[in-house]
PDB file of C-alpha atoms and ligand atoms in Angstrom:
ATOM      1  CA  UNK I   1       1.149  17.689  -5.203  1.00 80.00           C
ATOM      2  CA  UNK I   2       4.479  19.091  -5.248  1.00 89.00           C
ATOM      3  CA  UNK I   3       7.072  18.502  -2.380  1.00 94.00           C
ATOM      4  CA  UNK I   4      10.559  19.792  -1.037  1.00 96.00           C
ATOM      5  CA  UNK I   5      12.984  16.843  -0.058  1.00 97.00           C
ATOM      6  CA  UNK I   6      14.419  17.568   3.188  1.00 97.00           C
ATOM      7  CA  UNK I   7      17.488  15.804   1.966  1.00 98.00           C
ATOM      8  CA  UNK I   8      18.691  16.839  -1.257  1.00 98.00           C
ATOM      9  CA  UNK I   9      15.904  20.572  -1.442  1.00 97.00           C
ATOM     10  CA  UNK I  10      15.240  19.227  -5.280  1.00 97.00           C
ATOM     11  CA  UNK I  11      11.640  19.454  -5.402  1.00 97.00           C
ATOM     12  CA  UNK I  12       9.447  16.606  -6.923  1.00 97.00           C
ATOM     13  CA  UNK I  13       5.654  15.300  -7.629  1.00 96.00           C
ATOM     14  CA  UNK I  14       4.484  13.035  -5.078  1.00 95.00           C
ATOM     15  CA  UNK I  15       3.986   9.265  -6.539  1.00 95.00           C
ATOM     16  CA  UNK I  16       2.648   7.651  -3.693  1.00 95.00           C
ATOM     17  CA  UNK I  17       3.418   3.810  -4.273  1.00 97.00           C
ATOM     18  CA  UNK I  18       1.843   1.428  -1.467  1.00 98.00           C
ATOM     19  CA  UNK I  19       2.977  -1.798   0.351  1.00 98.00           C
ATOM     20  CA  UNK I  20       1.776  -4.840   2.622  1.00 98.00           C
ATOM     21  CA  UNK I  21       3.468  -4.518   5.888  1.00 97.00           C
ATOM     22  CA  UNK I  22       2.191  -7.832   8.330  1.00 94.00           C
ATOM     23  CA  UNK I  23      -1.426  -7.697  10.606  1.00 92.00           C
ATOM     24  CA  UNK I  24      -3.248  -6.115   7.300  1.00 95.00           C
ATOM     25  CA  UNK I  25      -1.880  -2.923   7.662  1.00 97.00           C
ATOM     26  CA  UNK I  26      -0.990  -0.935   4.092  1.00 98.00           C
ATOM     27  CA  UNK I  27       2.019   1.286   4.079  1.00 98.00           C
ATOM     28  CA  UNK I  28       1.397   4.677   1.604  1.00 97.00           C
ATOM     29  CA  UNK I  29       4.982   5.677   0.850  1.00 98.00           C
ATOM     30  CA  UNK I  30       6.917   7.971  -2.071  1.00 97.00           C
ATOM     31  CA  UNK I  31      10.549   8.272  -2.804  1.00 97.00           C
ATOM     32  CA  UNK I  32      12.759  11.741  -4.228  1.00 97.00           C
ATOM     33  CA  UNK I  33      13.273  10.862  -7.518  1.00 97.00           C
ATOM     34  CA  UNK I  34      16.714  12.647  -7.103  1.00 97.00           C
ATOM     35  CA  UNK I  35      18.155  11.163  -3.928  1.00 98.00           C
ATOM     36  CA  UNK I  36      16.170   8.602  -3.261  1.00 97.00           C
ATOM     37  CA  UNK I  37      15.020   9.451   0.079  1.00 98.00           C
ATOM     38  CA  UNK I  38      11.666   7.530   1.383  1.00 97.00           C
ATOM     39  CA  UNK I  39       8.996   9.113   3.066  1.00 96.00           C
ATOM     40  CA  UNK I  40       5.888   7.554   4.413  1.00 96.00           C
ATOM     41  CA  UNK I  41       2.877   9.426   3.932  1.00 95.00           C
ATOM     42  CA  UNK I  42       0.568   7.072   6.040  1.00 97.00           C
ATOM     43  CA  UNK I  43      -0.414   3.895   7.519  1.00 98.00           C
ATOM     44  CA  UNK I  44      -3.641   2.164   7.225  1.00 98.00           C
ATOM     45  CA  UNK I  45      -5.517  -1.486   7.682  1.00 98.00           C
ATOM     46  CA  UNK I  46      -8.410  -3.011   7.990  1.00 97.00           C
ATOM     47  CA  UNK I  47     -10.144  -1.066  10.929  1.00 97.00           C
ATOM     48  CA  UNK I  48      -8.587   2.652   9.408  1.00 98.00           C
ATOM     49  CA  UNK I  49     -10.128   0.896   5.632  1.00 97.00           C
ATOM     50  CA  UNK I  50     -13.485   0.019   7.342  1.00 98.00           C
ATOM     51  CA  UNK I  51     -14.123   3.382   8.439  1.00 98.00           C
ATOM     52  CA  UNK I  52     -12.959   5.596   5.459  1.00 98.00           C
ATOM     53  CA  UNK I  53     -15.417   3.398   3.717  1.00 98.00           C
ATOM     54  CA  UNK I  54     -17.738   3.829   5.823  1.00 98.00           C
ATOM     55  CA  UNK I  55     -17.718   7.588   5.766  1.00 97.00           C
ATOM     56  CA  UNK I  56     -17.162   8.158   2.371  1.00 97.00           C
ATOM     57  CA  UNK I  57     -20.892   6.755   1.968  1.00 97.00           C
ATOM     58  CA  UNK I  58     -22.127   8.674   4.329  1.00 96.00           C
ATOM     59  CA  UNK I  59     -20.770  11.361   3.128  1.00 97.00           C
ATOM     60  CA  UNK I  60     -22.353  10.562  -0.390  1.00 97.00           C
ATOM     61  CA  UNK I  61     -25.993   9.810   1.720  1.00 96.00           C
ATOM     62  CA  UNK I  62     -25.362  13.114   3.117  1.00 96.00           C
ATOM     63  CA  UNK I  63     -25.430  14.783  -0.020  1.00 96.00           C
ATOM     64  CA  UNK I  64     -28.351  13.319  -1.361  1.00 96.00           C
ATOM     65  CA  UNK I  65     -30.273  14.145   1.218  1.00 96.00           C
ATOM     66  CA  UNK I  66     -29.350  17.611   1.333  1.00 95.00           C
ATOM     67  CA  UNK I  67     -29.902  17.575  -2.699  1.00 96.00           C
ATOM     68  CA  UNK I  68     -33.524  16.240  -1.936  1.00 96.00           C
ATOM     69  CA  UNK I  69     -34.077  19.738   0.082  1.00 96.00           C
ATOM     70  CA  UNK I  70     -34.189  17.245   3.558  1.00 94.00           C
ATOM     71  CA  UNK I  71     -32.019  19.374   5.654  1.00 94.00           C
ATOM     72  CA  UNK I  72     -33.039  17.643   8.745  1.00 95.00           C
ATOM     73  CA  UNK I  73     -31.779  14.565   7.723  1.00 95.00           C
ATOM     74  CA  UNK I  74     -28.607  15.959   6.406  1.00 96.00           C
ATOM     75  CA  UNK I  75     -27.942  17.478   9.428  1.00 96.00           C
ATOM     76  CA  UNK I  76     -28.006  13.930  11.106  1.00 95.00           C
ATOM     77  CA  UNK I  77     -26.054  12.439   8.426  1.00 95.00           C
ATOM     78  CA  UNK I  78     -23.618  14.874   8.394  1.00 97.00           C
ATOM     79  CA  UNK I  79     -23.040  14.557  12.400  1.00 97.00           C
ATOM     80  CA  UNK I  80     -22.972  11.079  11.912  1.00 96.00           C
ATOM     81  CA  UNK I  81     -19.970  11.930   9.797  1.00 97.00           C
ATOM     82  CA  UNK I  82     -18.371  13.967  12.168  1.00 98.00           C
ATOM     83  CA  UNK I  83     -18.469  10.843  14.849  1.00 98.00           C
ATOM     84  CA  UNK I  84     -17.057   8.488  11.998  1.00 98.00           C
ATOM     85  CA  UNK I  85     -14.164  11.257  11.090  1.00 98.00           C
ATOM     86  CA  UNK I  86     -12.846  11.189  14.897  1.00 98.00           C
ATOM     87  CA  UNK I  87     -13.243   7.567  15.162  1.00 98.00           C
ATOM     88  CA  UNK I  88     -11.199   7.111  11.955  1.00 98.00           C
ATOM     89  CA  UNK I  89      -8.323   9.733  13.339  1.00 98.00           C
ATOM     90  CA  UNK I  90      -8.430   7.652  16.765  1.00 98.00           C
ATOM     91  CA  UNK I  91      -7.840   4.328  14.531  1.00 98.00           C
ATOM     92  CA  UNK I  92      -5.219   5.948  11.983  1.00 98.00           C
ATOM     93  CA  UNK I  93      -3.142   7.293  15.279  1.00 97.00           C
ATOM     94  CA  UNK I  94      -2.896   3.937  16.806  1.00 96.00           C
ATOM     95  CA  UNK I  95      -0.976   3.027  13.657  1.00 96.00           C
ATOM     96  CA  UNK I  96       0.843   6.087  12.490  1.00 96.00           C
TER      97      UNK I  96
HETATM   98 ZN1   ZN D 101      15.924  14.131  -2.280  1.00 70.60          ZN
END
């Protein structure tokens, strides 16, 4: 993904690097490769991790399901992944 720098306007390819800040949480960060400048792209920890996890395999369930022809149960699935998507924006704005 390409980005302008608000600094310096050169523009660059995001590489996101990532750091341990304290209480578990994970800092995703990149720097311009021309001035330097660092921008954090997000926050997460263990709560924000638990969650993506979570919905990533029920995202994958959902899928299945639906593969299988079951679109009852992907319909449930994929609500189920709607709840998990607002839950993990509620968690990621208590840290971002
Ligand atoms: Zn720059």
């Amino acid at each position: 993904m390409k980005v302008y720098c608000d600094n310096c306007k050169s523009e660059f390819v995001i590489d996101k690097k990532a750091r341990n800040l304290e209480n578990g949480i994970e800092e995703h960060y990149f720097n311009c490769p021309n001035c330097d400048k660092e921008y954090i792209a997000f926050r997460t920890n263990s709560e924000t991790r638990e969650i993506q996890k979570k919905l990533q395999d029920e995202i994958e369930e959902c899928k299945k399901v639906a593969s299988k022809g079951n679109i009852q149960a992907a319909k449930k699935k994929w609500n189920r992944v709607l709840k998990l998507r607002k839950k993990h924006k509620k968690a990621m704005a208590k840290i971002n």
